[in-house]
Amino acid sequence: MSSFCIANTPSGDVIYKKKNTHLTIGFLNGFIHILEKNEEEKQFFDNFEQNSLESIFHSKFEKITQLEASSIVPNNGKTKSVKVKNYSTRDILQRGIFYNDYKATEFTYPQLSKSVIGKMKYTKQIYDAHFIKPFYFQDRYFVENAEYSVTFDKNVKIKPVLLGVEDHNVAFSETKKGNKTTYTWTLSNVEEYKFEKNSPSRSYSSPHILILIESYTHQGKTHQISSGVDDLYRWYSKLVSLIDKEDEKLLQDQLDKIISGTSSKEEAKKAVFYWVQKNIKYIAFEDGMEGFIPRSASEVLTKRYGDCKDMANLLYNFYRLMDVNAHLTWIGTRAKPYTYEEMPCTMTDNHMICSITENDTTLFLDATNPFSDYGMPTSMIQGKEALIGKGATYEIKVVPEISAEKNVRIDSAHITLDGTDLKGNYTTQLTGYAKEEYYASTFKSELKNETKGFRDFIDIGKNNVSFSSENVDGFSKGEKVGRINFEFQLPNYCRNVSNRFYINLNLHKLKIGEKLDVEKRIHSYEEEYKRQFSSIVTFDIPEGYELSYLPKGTSKSCSFGSITTEYQIKDQTIVYSRNFTSDYLLLSPSDFAEWNSFVKEVSEINQENIIIKQTKTQ
């Protein structure tokens, strides 16, 4: 990390002069007692109205017990403190969450002008040791001094977990006073966190620390909290045991209706998954412990809505009645980079699904995604550890990354030339996540009442493309291949130069990601899924024309993808085939140079033209 005198040459509107958090872990009336004291100082340089608002976020697991803030304003060569008088608290609406208990206590720093310093101090009481939050040394503004410390009683055993600090000089110190020990971590001159397109969550790279309370001893008895995965699963199991008693008859009656007409147990399992996916509306709730305890399956069935854990529990109970080896399963999405071993706490997962174990195979079933096929994990949990509940025991398994060969788009086109217009018949076949992507794009387009969703997904030629005779099939639940067929016309698609016609047979330009700035980009580049794209374009050379130039086929590859092309000519017909594979989910900065070289080669292929010339005047 570079350092510089930010006070004299600020690079942004605001800098942090100080960003400190101190955690105190002790006992009060026989119970563990956790206080989090925060102190921040910001210096303002520009855009004062925009930057004057300050927000402190909290939930039912924590309570703000003290809060004071003020502006330190220049005054005749000295300074004066102008206290904040008005504070307000509002509910936080988060994207994709119907209701949560998150709130923001807010205020506005008064009398801001250049070099004014805003000071804020507040204390939170944390009610449950499972919900200590991480401290990020880095922020959206430059931080001159960041400090995190924890003071804990001798009867408390803690485990500090530092992540993303490999390239940072974090200083550590330890002091003891009586029965108390204090650990302190400091980091100076921390550059602002830069948000970049297609980058993973900041937890992957931003330096941060989390304190796990492994155990505490009180009156001779030791209480385990987060010493390992055993403790976490024990706590999760306790929460599951609090689910309201099920109405078995209600569940069985509905199950009988769902699987009626199925000819095998395998068909019945699929029918159950698709029924829950279609008939239970996903609505996210995060309200205190209700955000962790599933509602009863019978309640979810009656209300016909629920969040991820509610839908998982309904699936689990249906399968339980079918004598299927199903399990409630906790998992983190790809926004969470942690493993259960390194971080055995609620920070590691943020999702619940149902899994089925059959012989040596585990299926990860997430009905919250309205587009996913039975047995196909949602793309957001690929490669993630799953904590599979098995009664008194558990198992950790990694969700597989779905190979590119299962996420395929195959295009075939038969085209002709009419003047400078291109027209013909086009067929697209989709499997795996490529099929889901079509589902999602058309669904979003319908929600927005747009008509361009189909055109944007097919993405051939130019924006002036017109479609007719559209036929879509194979997108019903359980069908493996979706098919789209249509007629199309591309006005003025080819260039005519001196009776030579330049035609690009790469109708669908491969959009494989932008060239990544090796010098400036900081974070890894993330893709939603691995994919394959194949196309065969058959072009009939019109009567009165002959081939003047045909590109050579090529084969290019790198560690993260490959492309092959081939041109064949027979009589008056040219057949162009292209096969492309993108075989990564995350590109690290050390991979950018290799990837950029490949992107350049693909871009050159995208621009290739055949040339035909007119041999006689029409």
Coordinates of C-alpha atoms in Angstrom, one line a residue:
M1 CA 0.0 0.0 0.0
S2 CA 1.3 3.4 -0.9
S3 CA 1.2 6.2 1.7
F4 CA 1.0 10.0 1.3
C5 CA 0.1 13.1 3.2
I6 CA -3.6 13.1 2.4
A7 CA -4.3 16.1 4.6
N8 CA -2.4 18.4 2.3
T9 CA -3.3 16.7 -1.0
P10 CA -6.7 15.0 -0.7
S11 CA -7.5 12.7 -3.6
G12 CA -11.3 12.7 -2.9
D13 CA -14.1 14.5 -1.3
V14 CA -13.6 12.9 2.1
I15 CA -10.9 11.1 4.0
Y16 CA -11.0 9.2 7.3
K17 CA -8.6 10.6 9.8
K18 CA -9.6 7.9 12.2
K19 CA -11.7 4.7 12.0
N20 CA -11.7 2.8 15.3
T21 CA -13.7 0.0 16.7
H22 CA -13.2 -1.5 20.2
L23 CA -15.0 -4.6 21.3
T24 CA -15.4 -5.4 25.0
I25 CA -16.3 -9.0 26.0
G26 CA -17.1 -9.6 29.6
F27 CA -19.9 -10.7 32.0
L28 CA -23.0 -9.0 33.4
N29 CA -25.4 -10.7 35.8
G30 CA -24.0 -14.1 34.9
F31 CA -24.4 -13.6 31.1
I32 CA -21.8 -12.8 28.5
H33 CA -21.9 -9.1 27.7
I34 CA -20.6 -7.5 24.5
L35 CA -20.1 -3.9 23.8
E36 CA -18.8 -2.4 20.5
K37 CA -17.5 1.2 20.8
N38 CA -16.9 3.0 17.5
E39 CA -15.1 6.3 16.9
E40 CA -14.7 8.0 13.5
E41 CA -13.3 11.3 12.3
K42 CA -13.8 12.4 8.7
Q43 CA -12.3 15.4 7.0
F44 CA -14.4 17.0 4.3
F45 CA -13.0 18.7 1.2
D46 CA -15.8 18.9 -1.4
N47 CA -19.4 18.0 -2.3
F48 CA -20.5 18.9 1.3
E49 CA -24.2 18.5 0.8
Q50 CA -23.8 15.1 -0.7
N51 CA -21.4 13.9 1.9
S52 CA -22.9 15.4 5.0
L53 CA -25.4 12.5 5.7
E54 CA -24.1 9.8 8.1
S55 CA -25.8 6.5 8.7
I56 CA -25.3 3.9 11.5
F57 CA -26.9 0.5 10.7
H58 CA -28.3 -1.9 13.3
S59 CA -30.8 -4.7 13.8
K60 CA -32.6 -6.6 16.5
F61 CA -29.3 -8.3 17.4
E62 CA -27.7 -5.0 18.5
K63 CA -28.8 -1.8 20.2
I64 CA -27.3 1.7 20.0
T65 CA -26.8 2.8 23.6
Q66 CA -24.8 6.0 23.1
L67 CA -24.4 8.3 20.2
E68 CA -22.9 11.8 19.8
A69 CA -21.5 13.6 16.8
S70 CA -20.2 17.1 16.0
S71 CA -18.5 19.2 13.4
I72 CA -15.1 20.7 14.2
V73 CA -15.3 24.1 12.4
P74 CA -12.6 26.7 11.8
N75 CA -13.3 29.8 13.9
N76 CA -11.0 32.9 13.8
G77 CA -7.8 30.8 13.6
K78 CA -9.1 28.3 16.1
T79 CA -11.8 25.7 16.0
K80 CA -15.2 25.3 17.6
S81 CA -17.4 22.2 18.1
V82 CA -20.9 22.3 16.6
K83 CA -22.9 19.4 18.0
V84 CA -25.4 17.4 16.0
K85 CA -28.8 18.0 17.5
N86 CA -31.2 16.0 15.4
Y87 CA -31.1 12.2 14.9
S88 CA -33.6 10.0 13.1
T89 CA -34.1 6.3 12.6
R90 CA -35.6 4.6 9.5
D91 CA -36.2 1.2 8.2
I92 CA -33.8 -0.1 5.6
L93 CA -35.2 -1.5 2.4
Q94 CA -32.7 -3.9 0.8
R95 CA -33.0 -5.1 -2.8
G96 CA -34.6 -8.5 -3.1
I97 CA -35.7 -8.5 0.6
F98 CA -39.4 -8.0 1.3
Y99 CA -38.9 -7.3 5.0
N100 CA -36.0 -7.1 7.4
D101 CA -35.3 -5.6 10.8
Y102 CA -32.4 -3.5 9.6
K103 CA -32.5 0.1 10.5
A104 CA -30.4 3.2 10.0
T105 CA -30.0 5.9 12.5
E106 CA -29.0 9.0 10.6
F107 CA -27.9 12.6 11.1
T108 CA -26.4 15.4 9.1
Y109 CA -23.0 17.0 9.9
P110 CA -23.6 20.8 10.3
Q111 CA -21.7 23.7 8.9
L112 CA -19.5 21.7 6.5
S113 CA -16.9 23.5 4.5
K114 CA -13.4 22.7 3.3
S115 CA -11.2 20.9 6.0
V116 CA -14.1 20.7 8.5
I117 CA -13.8 17.5 10.6
G118 CA -16.8 15.4 11.5
K119 CA -16.5 13.4 14.7
M120 CA -18.8 10.6 15.7
K121 CA -18.9 8.2 18.7
Y122 CA -21.4 5.5 19.3
T123 CA -21.7 2.3 21.3
K124 CA -23.7 -0.8 20.4
Q125 CA -24.7 -3.6 22.7
I126 CA -24.5 -6.9 20.9
Y127 CA -27.1 -9.3 22.3
D128 CA -25.8 -12.6 20.8
A129 CA -22.2 -13.7 20.5
H130 CA -23.0 -15.3 17.1
F131 CA -23.6 -11.9 15.6
I132 CA -20.4 -10.0 16.0
K133 CA -19.7 -8.3 12.7
P134 CA -16.4 -8.0 10.9
F135 CA -14.4 -4.8 10.9
Y136 CA -13.1 -3.6 7.5
F137 CA -9.9 -1.5 7.7
Q138 CA -10.7 -0.3 4.2
D139 CA -13.6 2.0 3.3
R140 CA -14.9 3.9 0.3
Y141 CA -12.6 6.8 1.3
F142 CA -8.9 6.9 2.1
V143 CA -8.3 5.9 5.7
E144 CA -5.3 7.5 7.5
N145 CA -5.6 5.4 10.6
A146 CA -7.7 2.3 11.1
E147 CA -7.7 0.4 14.4
Y148 CA -9.6 -2.5 15.7
S149 CA -9.2 -3.8 19.3
V150 CA -10.8 -6.3 21.6
T151 CA -10.7 -6.5 25.4
F152 CA -11.8 -9.8 26.8
D153 CA -12.1 -11.4 30.3
K154 CA -9.7 -14.2 31.2
N155 CA -12.6 -16.6 31.2
V156 CA -13.4 -15.9 27.6
K157 CA -11.5 -17.6 24.8
I158 CA -11.5 -15.8 21.4
K159 CA -10.2 -16.5 18.0
P160 CA -9.4 -13.5 15.7
V161 CA -9.7 -14.3 12.0
L162 CA -7.9 -11.9 9.7
L163 CA -8.6 -12.0 6.0
G164 CA -7.5 -10.1 2.9
V165 CA -4.4 -8.8 4.8
E166 CA -1.7 -10.5 2.8
D167 CA -0.7 -7.4 1.0
H168 CA -1.1 -5.1 4.0
N169 CA 1.2 -4.2 6.9
V170 CA -1.3 -4.8 9.8
A171 CA 0.4 -4.1 13.1
F172 CA -0.6 -6.2 16.1
S173 CA -0.1 -5.5 19.8
E174 CA -1.2 -7.3 23.1
T175 CA -1.5 -5.8 26.5
K176 CA -2.7 -7.3 29.8
K177 CA -4.3 -5.5 32.8
G178 CA -5.5 -7.6 35.7
N179 CA -7.9 -10.2 34.4
K180 CA -8.3 -8.5 31.0
T181 CA -6.3 -8.9 27.8
T182 CA -6.5 -6.5 24.9
Y183 CA -5.5 -7.3 21.3
T184 CA -5.1 -4.3 18.9
W185 CA -4.7 -4.3 15.1
T186 CA -3.8 -1.1 13.2
L187 CA -3.4 -0.3 9.6
S188 CA -2.4 3.2 8.2
N189 CA -2.8 4.9 4.9
V190 CA -5.4 2.5 3.5
E191 CA -6.4 3.4 0.0
E192 CA -10.1 3.6 -0.7
Y193 CA -11.9 0.5 -1.8
K194 CA -12.6 0.7 -5.6
F195 CA -15.7 -0.9 -6.9
E196 CA -15.2 -2.5 -10.3
K197 CA -17.5 -4.1 -12.8
N198 CA -17.9 -7.8 -12.4
S199 CA -15.8 -8.0 -9.3
P200 CA -16.7 -10.3 -6.4
S201 CA -17.8 -9.0 -3.1
R202 CA -15.2 -6.9 -1.2
S203 CA -14.9 -9.8 1.4
Y204 CA -12.6 -11.5 -1.2
S205 CA -9.9 -8.8 -1.1
S206 CA -10.5 -6.0 1.4
P207 CA -8.6 -6.4 4.7
H208 CA -11.0 -7.2 7.5
I209 CA -11.1 -9.0 10.9
L210 CA -13.8 -11.0 12.7
I211 CA -13.7 -12.0 16.4
L212 CA -15.0 -15.5 17.1
I213 CA -15.9 -16.2 20.7
E214 CA -14.9 -19.8 20.9
S215 CA -16.1 -20.4 24.5
Y216 CA -16.5 -18.8 27.9
T217 CA -16.4 -20.2 31.4
H218 CA -18.8 -19.1 34.1
Q219 CA -19.2 -20.5 37.6
G220 CA -17.0 -23.5 36.6
K221 CA -19.1 -24.4 33.5
T222 CA -17.7 -23.9 30.0
H223 CA -20.1 -22.8 27.2
Q224 CA -19.0 -23.5 23.6
I225 CA -20.0 -20.9 21.0
S226 CA -17.9 -20.8 17.9
S227 CA -14.9 -23.0 18.5
G228 CA -15.6 -25.1 15.4
V229 CA -18.2 -26.3 13.0
D230 CA -19.6 -28.6 15.7
D231 CA -20.6 -25.6 17.7
L232 CA -22.2 -23.9 14.7
Y233 CA -24.2 -26.9 13.7
R234 CA -25.3 -27.5 17.2
W235 CA -26.7 -24.0 17.4
Y236 CA -28.3 -24.3 14.0
S237 CA -29.9 -27.6 15.0
K238 CA -31.3 -25.9 18.1
L239 CA -32.9 -23.3 16.0
V240 CA -34.4 -25.9 13.7
S241 CA -35.9 -27.7 16.8
L242 CA -37.9 -24.5 17.4
I243 CA -39.9 -25.0 14.2
D244 CA -43.7 -25.2 15.0
K245 CA -45.2 -28.6 14.9
E246 CA -46.2 -29.7 11.5
D247 CA -49.7 -30.5 10.3
E248 CA -48.8 -33.9 8.8
K249 CA -52.3 -34.5 7.3
L250 CA -52.2 -31.2 5.4
L251 CA -48.8 -31.9 4.0
Q252 CA -49.7 -35.5 3.0
D253 CA -52.9 -34.5 1.3
Q254 CA -51.1 -31.9 -0.8
L255 CA -48.2 -34.3 -1.5
D256 CA -50.7 -36.9 -2.8
K257 CA -52.1 -34.4 -5.3
I258 CA -48.6 -33.3 -6.4
I259 CA -47.3 -36.8 -7.2
S260 CA -50.6 -38.2 -8.5
G261 CA -50.0 -39.5 -12.0
T262 CA -46.2 -39.9 -11.6
S263 CA -44.9 -43.3 -12.6
S264 CA -41.7 -43.5 -10.6
K265 CA -40.2 -42.2 -7.4
E266 CA -37.8 -40.1 -9.5
E267 CA -40.6 -38.5 -11.3
A268 CA -42.3 -37.8 -8.0
K269 CA -39.3 -36.1 -6.6
K270 CA -39.1 -33.8 -9.6
A271 CA -42.8 -33.1 -9.4
V272 CA -42.5 -32.0 -5.8
F273 CA -39.5 -29.7 -6.6
Y274 CA -41.3 -28.1 -9.6
W275 CA -44.5 -27.7 -7.6
V276 CA -42.8 -25.8 -4.7
Q277 CA -40.9 -23.7 -7.2
K278 CA -44.0 -22.7 -9.1
N279 CA -46.6 -22.4 -6.3
I280 CA -44.7 -21.0 -3.3
K281 CA -43.8 -17.3 -3.9
Y282 CA -40.3 -16.5 -2.7
I283 CA -40.4 -13.5 -0.3
A284 CA -37.3 -12.8 1.7
F285 CA -37.7 -12.0 5.4
E286 CA -34.9 -11.1 7.8
D287 CA -36.4 -10.2 11.2
G288 CA -34.3 -11.1 14.2
M289 CA -34.2 -14.8 14.9
E290 CA -37.1 -15.3 12.5
G291 CA -34.4 -14.8 9.9
F292 CA -32.7 -18.0 11.0
I293 CA -35.6 -20.3 12.1
P294 CA -37.6 -21.8 9.3
R295 CA -41.4 -21.5 9.5
S296 CA -43.3 -24.8 9.6
A297 CA -43.9 -26.4 6.3
S298 CA -47.6 -26.5 6.9
E299 CA -47.7 -22.7 7.5
V300 CA -45.7 -22.1 4.3
L301 CA -48.0 -24.4 2.4
T302 CA -51.1 -22.6 3.7
K303 CA -49.8 -19.1 3.0
R304 CA -48.1 -20.1 -0.3
Y305 CA -45.1 -17.8 0.3
G306 CA -41.8 -18.0 2.2
D307 CA -38.1 -17.2 2.2
C308 CA -35.3 -19.6 1.3
K309 CA -35.3 -21.5 4.6
D310 CA -39.1 -21.8 4.5
M311 CA -39.1 -23.2 0.9
A312 CA -36.2 -25.6 1.9
N313 CA -38.2 -26.8 4.9
L314 CA -41.3 -27.4 2.8
L315 CA -39.3 -29.5 0.3
Y316 CA -37.6 -31.3 3.1
N317 CA -40.9 -32.3 4.7
F318 CA -42.5 -33.4 1.4
Y319 CA -39.4 -35.6 0.7
R320 CA -39.5 -36.9 4.3
L321 CA -43.0 -38.1 3.8
M322 CA -41.8 -39.8 0.6
D323 CA -39.0 -41.6 2.5
V324 CA -36.4 -39.7 0.5
N325 CA -33.0 -39.1 2.1
A326 CA -33.4 -35.3 2.3
H327 CA -31.7 -32.7 4.5
L328 CA -31.9 -29.1 5.5
T329 CA -28.7 -27.5 4.2
W330 CA -27.0 -24.2 5.1
I331 CA -24.8 -22.6 2.5
G332 CA -23.2 -19.3 1.6
T333 CA -23.5 -17.8 -1.9
R334 CA -20.5 -16.9 -3.9
A335 CA -20.6 -13.4 -2.2
K336 CA -19.2 -15.2 0.8
P337 CA -15.5 -16.4 0.3
Y338 CA -15.2 -18.2 3.7
T339 CA -15.0 -21.9 4.5
Y340 CA -16.8 -23.3 7.6
E341 CA -13.4 -24.4 9.0
E342 CA -11.9 -21.0 9.0
M343 CA -15.1 -19.1 9.9
P344 CA -17.5 -21.4 11.8
C345 CA -20.1 -18.7 12.3
T346 CA -23.1 -17.0 10.7
M347 CA -20.8 -14.9 8.4
T348 CA -20.0 -18.0 6.3
D349 CA -23.5 -18.7 5.1
N350 CA -26.5 -16.6 4.0
H351 CA -28.8 -19.1 2.4
M352 CA -30.6 -22.4 3.0
I353 CA -31.6 -25.1 0.6
C354 CA -32.7 -28.7 0.6
S355 CA -30.3 -31.5 -0.4
I356 CA -30.9 -35.1 -1.3
T357 CA -28.3 -37.8 -0.9
E358 CA -28.6 -40.9 -3.0
N359 CA -25.7 -43.4 -2.9
D360 CA -22.6 -41.2 -3.4
T361 CA -24.5 -38.4 -5.1
T362 CA -25.8 -35.2 -3.5
L363 CA -28.4 -33.0 -5.3
F364 CA -28.6 -29.4 -4.2
L365 CA -32.1 -28.2 -4.6
D366 CA -32.9 -24.5 -4.5
A367 CA -36.6 -23.7 -5.3
T368 CA -36.1 -20.0 -4.7
N369 CA -34.8 -19.7 -8.3
P370 CA -38.0 -19.9 -10.5
F371 CA -35.9 -20.9 -13.6
S372 CA -33.7 -23.7 -12.3
D373 CA -34.1 -27.4 -13.3
Y374 CA -34.3 -30.2 -10.8
G375 CA -30.9 -31.3 -9.7
M376 CA -29.1 -28.2 -11.1
P377 CA -27.7 -26.0 -8.3
T378 CA -28.3 -22.3 -8.7
S379 CA -25.3 -20.6 -10.2
M380 CA -24.7 -18.4 -7.1
I381 CA -23.7 -21.5 -5.0
Q382 CA -21.3 -23.2 -7.4
G383 CA -18.1 -24.2 -5.7
K384 CA -19.4 -23.3 -2.2
E385 CA -19.4 -25.5 0.9
A386 CA -22.7 -26.8 2.0
L387 CA -23.4 -27.7 5.7
I388 CA -25.8 -30.7 5.3
G389 CA -27.8 -31.4 8.4
K390 CA -28.2 -35.1 9.2
G391 CA -29.9 -35.1 12.5
A392 CA -27.3 -35.3 15.3
T393 CA -24.5 -35.2 12.8
Y394 CA -23.6 -33.1 9.7
E395 CA -21.6 -33.3 6.6
I396 CA -19.8 -30.6 4.6
K397 CA -19.8 -31.0 0.9
V398 CA -18.7 -28.7 -1.9
V399 CA -21.3 -27.8 -4.5
P400 CA -19.8 -28.7 -7.9
E401 CA -18.9 -26.0 -10.4
I402 CA -21.1 -26.9 -13.4
S403 CA -18.9 -27.6 -16.4
A404 CA -19.1 -25.5 -19.6
E405 CA -20.3 -28.6 -21.5
K406 CA -23.6 -28.4 -19.6
N407 CA -24.3 -24.7 -20.2
V408 CA -24.5 -24.6 -24.0
R409 CA -25.9 -22.4 -26.6
I410 CA -26.0 -23.9 -30.1
D411 CA -26.9 -21.6 -33.0
S412 CA -27.6 -22.7 -36.6
A413 CA -28.5 -20.5 -39.4
H414 CA -29.2 -20.9 -43.1
I415 CA -28.8 -17.5 -44.8
T416 CA -28.9 -15.8 -48.2
L417 CA -28.1 -12.4 -49.5
D418 CA -30.7 -10.0 -51.1
G419 CA -28.8 -6.9 -52.3
T420 CA -27.0 -5.8 -49.1
D421 CA -29.7 -7.4 -46.8
L422 CA -29.1 -10.7 -45.1
K423 CA -32.0 -12.9 -44.4
G424 CA -32.7 -16.5 -43.4
N425 CA -33.8 -19.1 -40.8
Y426 CA -32.2 -19.2 -37.4
T427 CA -32.4 -21.8 -34.6
T428 CA -31.0 -21.6 -31.1
Q429 CA -30.8 -24.5 -28.6
L430 CA -30.1 -23.8 -24.9
T431 CA -29.2 -26.1 -22.0
G432 CA -28.2 -25.5 -18.4
Y433 CA -27.5 -22.0 -17.2
A434 CA -27.8 -20.7 -20.8
K435 CA -31.4 -21.8 -20.8
E436 CA -31.9 -20.2 -17.4
E437 CA -30.4 -17.0 -18.8
Y438 CA -33.1 -16.9 -21.5
Y439 CA -35.8 -17.5 -18.9
A440 CA -34.5 -14.6 -16.8
S441 CA -34.0 -12.2 -19.6
T442 CA -37.5 -12.6 -21.0
F443 CA -39.0 -12.6 -17.5
K444 CA -37.3 -9.2 -16.7
S445 CA -38.4 -7.9 -20.1
E446 CA -42.0 -8.8 -19.4
L447 CA -41.8 -7.1 -16.0
K448 CA -40.6 -3.9 -17.6
N449 CA -43.2 -4.2 -20.3
E450 CA -40.4 -4.2 -22.9
T451 CA -40.3 -5.8 -26.3
K452 CA -36.6 -5.9 -26.8
G453 CA -35.8 -8.8 -24.4
F454 CA -35.9 -11.4 -27.2
R455 CA -33.8 -9.4 -29.5
D456 CA -31.2 -8.6 -26.8
F457 CA -30.9 -12.2 -25.8
I458 CA -30.5 -13.6 -29.4
D459 CA -28.2 -10.7 -30.2
I460 CA -27.4 -11.2 -33.8
G461 CA -26.3 -8.6 -36.4
K462 CA -27.3 -5.1 -35.6
N463 CA -30.2 -3.4 -33.7
N464 CA -32.2 -3.1 -37.0
V465 CA -32.7 -6.9 -37.1
S466 CA -36.3 -7.9 -37.6
F467 CA -37.8 -11.2 -36.6
S468 CA -40.8 -13.2 -37.8
S469 CA -42.3 -16.7 -37.4
E470 CA -41.0 -17.0 -33.9
N471 CA -41.4 -20.5 -32.3
V472 CA -40.3 -21.2 -28.8
D473 CA -40.5 -24.7 -27.2
G474 CA -38.8 -27.0 -24.8
F475 CA -38.9 -24.5 -21.9
S476 CA -41.4 -26.4 -19.8
K477 CA -40.3 -27.7 -16.4
G478 CA -38.2 -30.9 -16.7
E479 CA -37.3 -30.4 -20.4
K480 CA -33.5 -30.4 -20.9
V481 CA -33.2 -28.4 -24.1
G482 CA -35.0 -25.1 -25.0
R483 CA -35.4 -24.3 -28.7
I484 CA -36.0 -21.0 -30.4
N485 CA -36.6 -20.8 -34.1
F486 CA -37.4 -17.8 -36.2
E487 CA -37.0 -16.0 -39.6
F488 CA -34.9 -12.9 -39.6
Q489 CA -33.8 -10.1 -41.8
L490 CA -30.8 -7.8 -41.4
P491 CA -31.1 -4.7 -43.7
N492 CA -27.8 -3.3 -45.1
Y493 CA -25.8 -5.9 -43.2
C494 CA -23.0 -6.4 -45.8
R495 CA -20.7 -3.7 -47.4
N496 CA -20.5 -3.3 -51.1
V497 CA -17.2 -2.0 -52.4
S498 CA -16.7 -2.1 -56.1
N499 CA -19.0 -5.0 -56.5
R500 CA -17.3 -6.9 -53.8
F501 CA -19.6 -7.8 -50.9
Y502 CA -18.1 -8.2 -47.4
I503 CA -20.1 -10.5 -45.2
N504 CA -19.4 -11.3 -41.6
L505 CA -20.7 -14.8 -40.8
N506 CA -20.2 -14.2 -37.0
L507 CA -23.8 -13.2 -36.7
H508 CA -23.7 -13.5 -32.9
K509 CA -20.6 -11.6 -31.8
L510 CA -19.0 -13.4 -28.8
K511 CA -19.2 -11.1 -25.8
I512 CA -16.6 -12.8 -23.6
G513 CA -15.9 -9.9 -21.3
E514 CA -14.0 -6.7 -21.7
K515 CA -10.2 -6.4 -22.0
L516 CA -9.1 -6.1 -18.4
D517 CA -6.8 -3.3 -17.4
V518 CA -3.6 -5.0 -16.1
E519 CA -2.3 -1.7 -14.7
K520 CA -5.3 -0.2 -13.1
R521 CA -7.8 -3.0 -12.3
I522 CA -7.4 -4.3 -8.7
H523 CA -10.0 -7.0 -8.2
S524 CA -10.7 -10.3 -9.8
Y525 CA -13.2 -10.6 -12.6
E526 CA -16.2 -12.8 -12.0
E527 CA -18.5 -14.7 -14.4
E528 CA -21.9 -16.1 -13.5
Y529 CA -21.2 -19.5 -15.0
K530 CA -18.9 -21.4 -17.4
R531 CA -20.3 -21.7 -20.9
Q532 CA -20.0 -23.1 -24.4
F533 CA -21.2 -21.5 -27.6
S534 CA -21.4 -23.3 -30.9
S535 CA -22.7 -22.0 -34.2
I536 CA -23.0 -23.3 -37.8
V537 CA -23.9 -20.8 -40.4
T538 CA -24.7 -22.0 -43.9
F539 CA -24.5 -19.3 -46.6
D540 CA -25.8 -19.8 -50.1
I541 CA -23.8 -17.7 -52.6
P542 CA -26.4 -16.0 -54.8
E543 CA -26.5 -16.7 -58.5
G544 CA -24.2 -14.3 -60.4
Y545 CA -21.7 -14.2 -57.6
E546 CA -18.5 -16.1 -56.8
L547 CA -16.3 -16.4 -53.8
S548 CA -13.4 -13.9 -53.7
Y549 CA -11.9 -14.5 -50.3
L550 CA -12.4 -17.0 -47.6
P551 CA -10.7 -16.7 -44.1
K552 CA -8.7 -19.6 -42.8
G553 CA -10.0 -21.6 -39.9
T554 CA -8.2 -21.2 -36.6
S555 CA -7.7 -22.7 -33.2
K556 CA -6.8 -20.5 -30.2
S557 CA -6.8 -21.3 -26.5
C558 CA -5.7 -20.2 -23.1
S559 CA -6.0 -21.5 -19.6
F560 CA -9.5 -20.2 -19.3
G561 CA -11.1 -20.7 -22.7
S562 CA -10.7 -21.8 -26.3
I563 CA -12.1 -21.1 -29.8
T564 CA -12.0 -23.0 -33.0
T565 CA -13.4 -22.0 -36.4
E566 CA -13.6 -23.7 -39.8
Y567 CA -14.8 -22.6 -43.2
Q568 CA -15.9 -25.2 -45.8
I569 CA -17.0 -24.6 -49.3
K570 CA -19.0 -26.8 -51.6
D571 CA -20.2 -25.6 -54.9
Q572 CA -22.1 -22.4 -54.1
T573 CA -22.4 -23.0 -50.4
I574 CA -20.2 -21.9 -47.5
V575 CA -20.5 -23.6 -44.1
Y576 CA -18.9 -21.7 -41.2
S577 CA -18.6 -23.4 -37.8
R578 CA -17.4 -21.9 -34.6
N579 CA -16.9 -23.4 -31.2
F580 CA -16.1 -21.3 -28.1
T581 CA -15.6 -22.2 -24.5
S582 CA -15.4 -19.9 -21.5
D583 CA -14.1 -22.1 -18.6
Y584 CA -13.8 -20.0 -15.5
L585 CA -15.8 -18.4 -12.7
L586 CA -13.1 -16.1 -11.3
L587 CA -10.1 -14.5 -13.0
S588 CA -7.4 -13.2 -10.7
P589 CA -5.4 -10.2 -11.6
S590 CA -2.4 -12.4 -12.3
D591 CA -4.4 -14.0 -15.1
F592 CA -5.5 -10.8 -16.9
A593 CA -2.6 -10.6 -19.3
E594 CA -3.2 -14.1 -20.6
W595 CA -6.9 -13.5 -20.8
N596 CA -6.4 -10.2 -22.7
S597 CA -4.3 -11.9 -25.3
F598 CA -7.1 -14.4 -25.8
V599 CA -9.8 -11.7 -25.9
K600 CA -7.8 -9.9 -28.7
E601 CA -7.7 -13.1 -30.8
V602 CA -11.4 -13.7 -30.3
S603 CA -12.1 -10.1 -31.3
E604 CA -10.1 -10.5 -34.5
I605 CA -12.2 -13.6 -35.3
N606 CA -15.4 -11.6 -34.6
Q607 CA -14.4 -9.2 -37.3
E608 CA -13.6 -11.7 -40.1
N609 CA -15.4 -11.4 -43.4
I610 CA -15.9 -13.5 -46.4
I611 CA -15.9 -11.6 -49.7
I612 CA -18.0 -12.5 -52.7
K613 CA -17.9 -10.6 -56.0
Q614 CA -20.5 -10.0 -58.6
T615 CA -19.6 -11.8 -61.9
K616 CA -22.5 -10.5 -63.9
T617 CA -24.8 -7.6 -63.7
Q618 CA -28.2 -8.4 -62.3

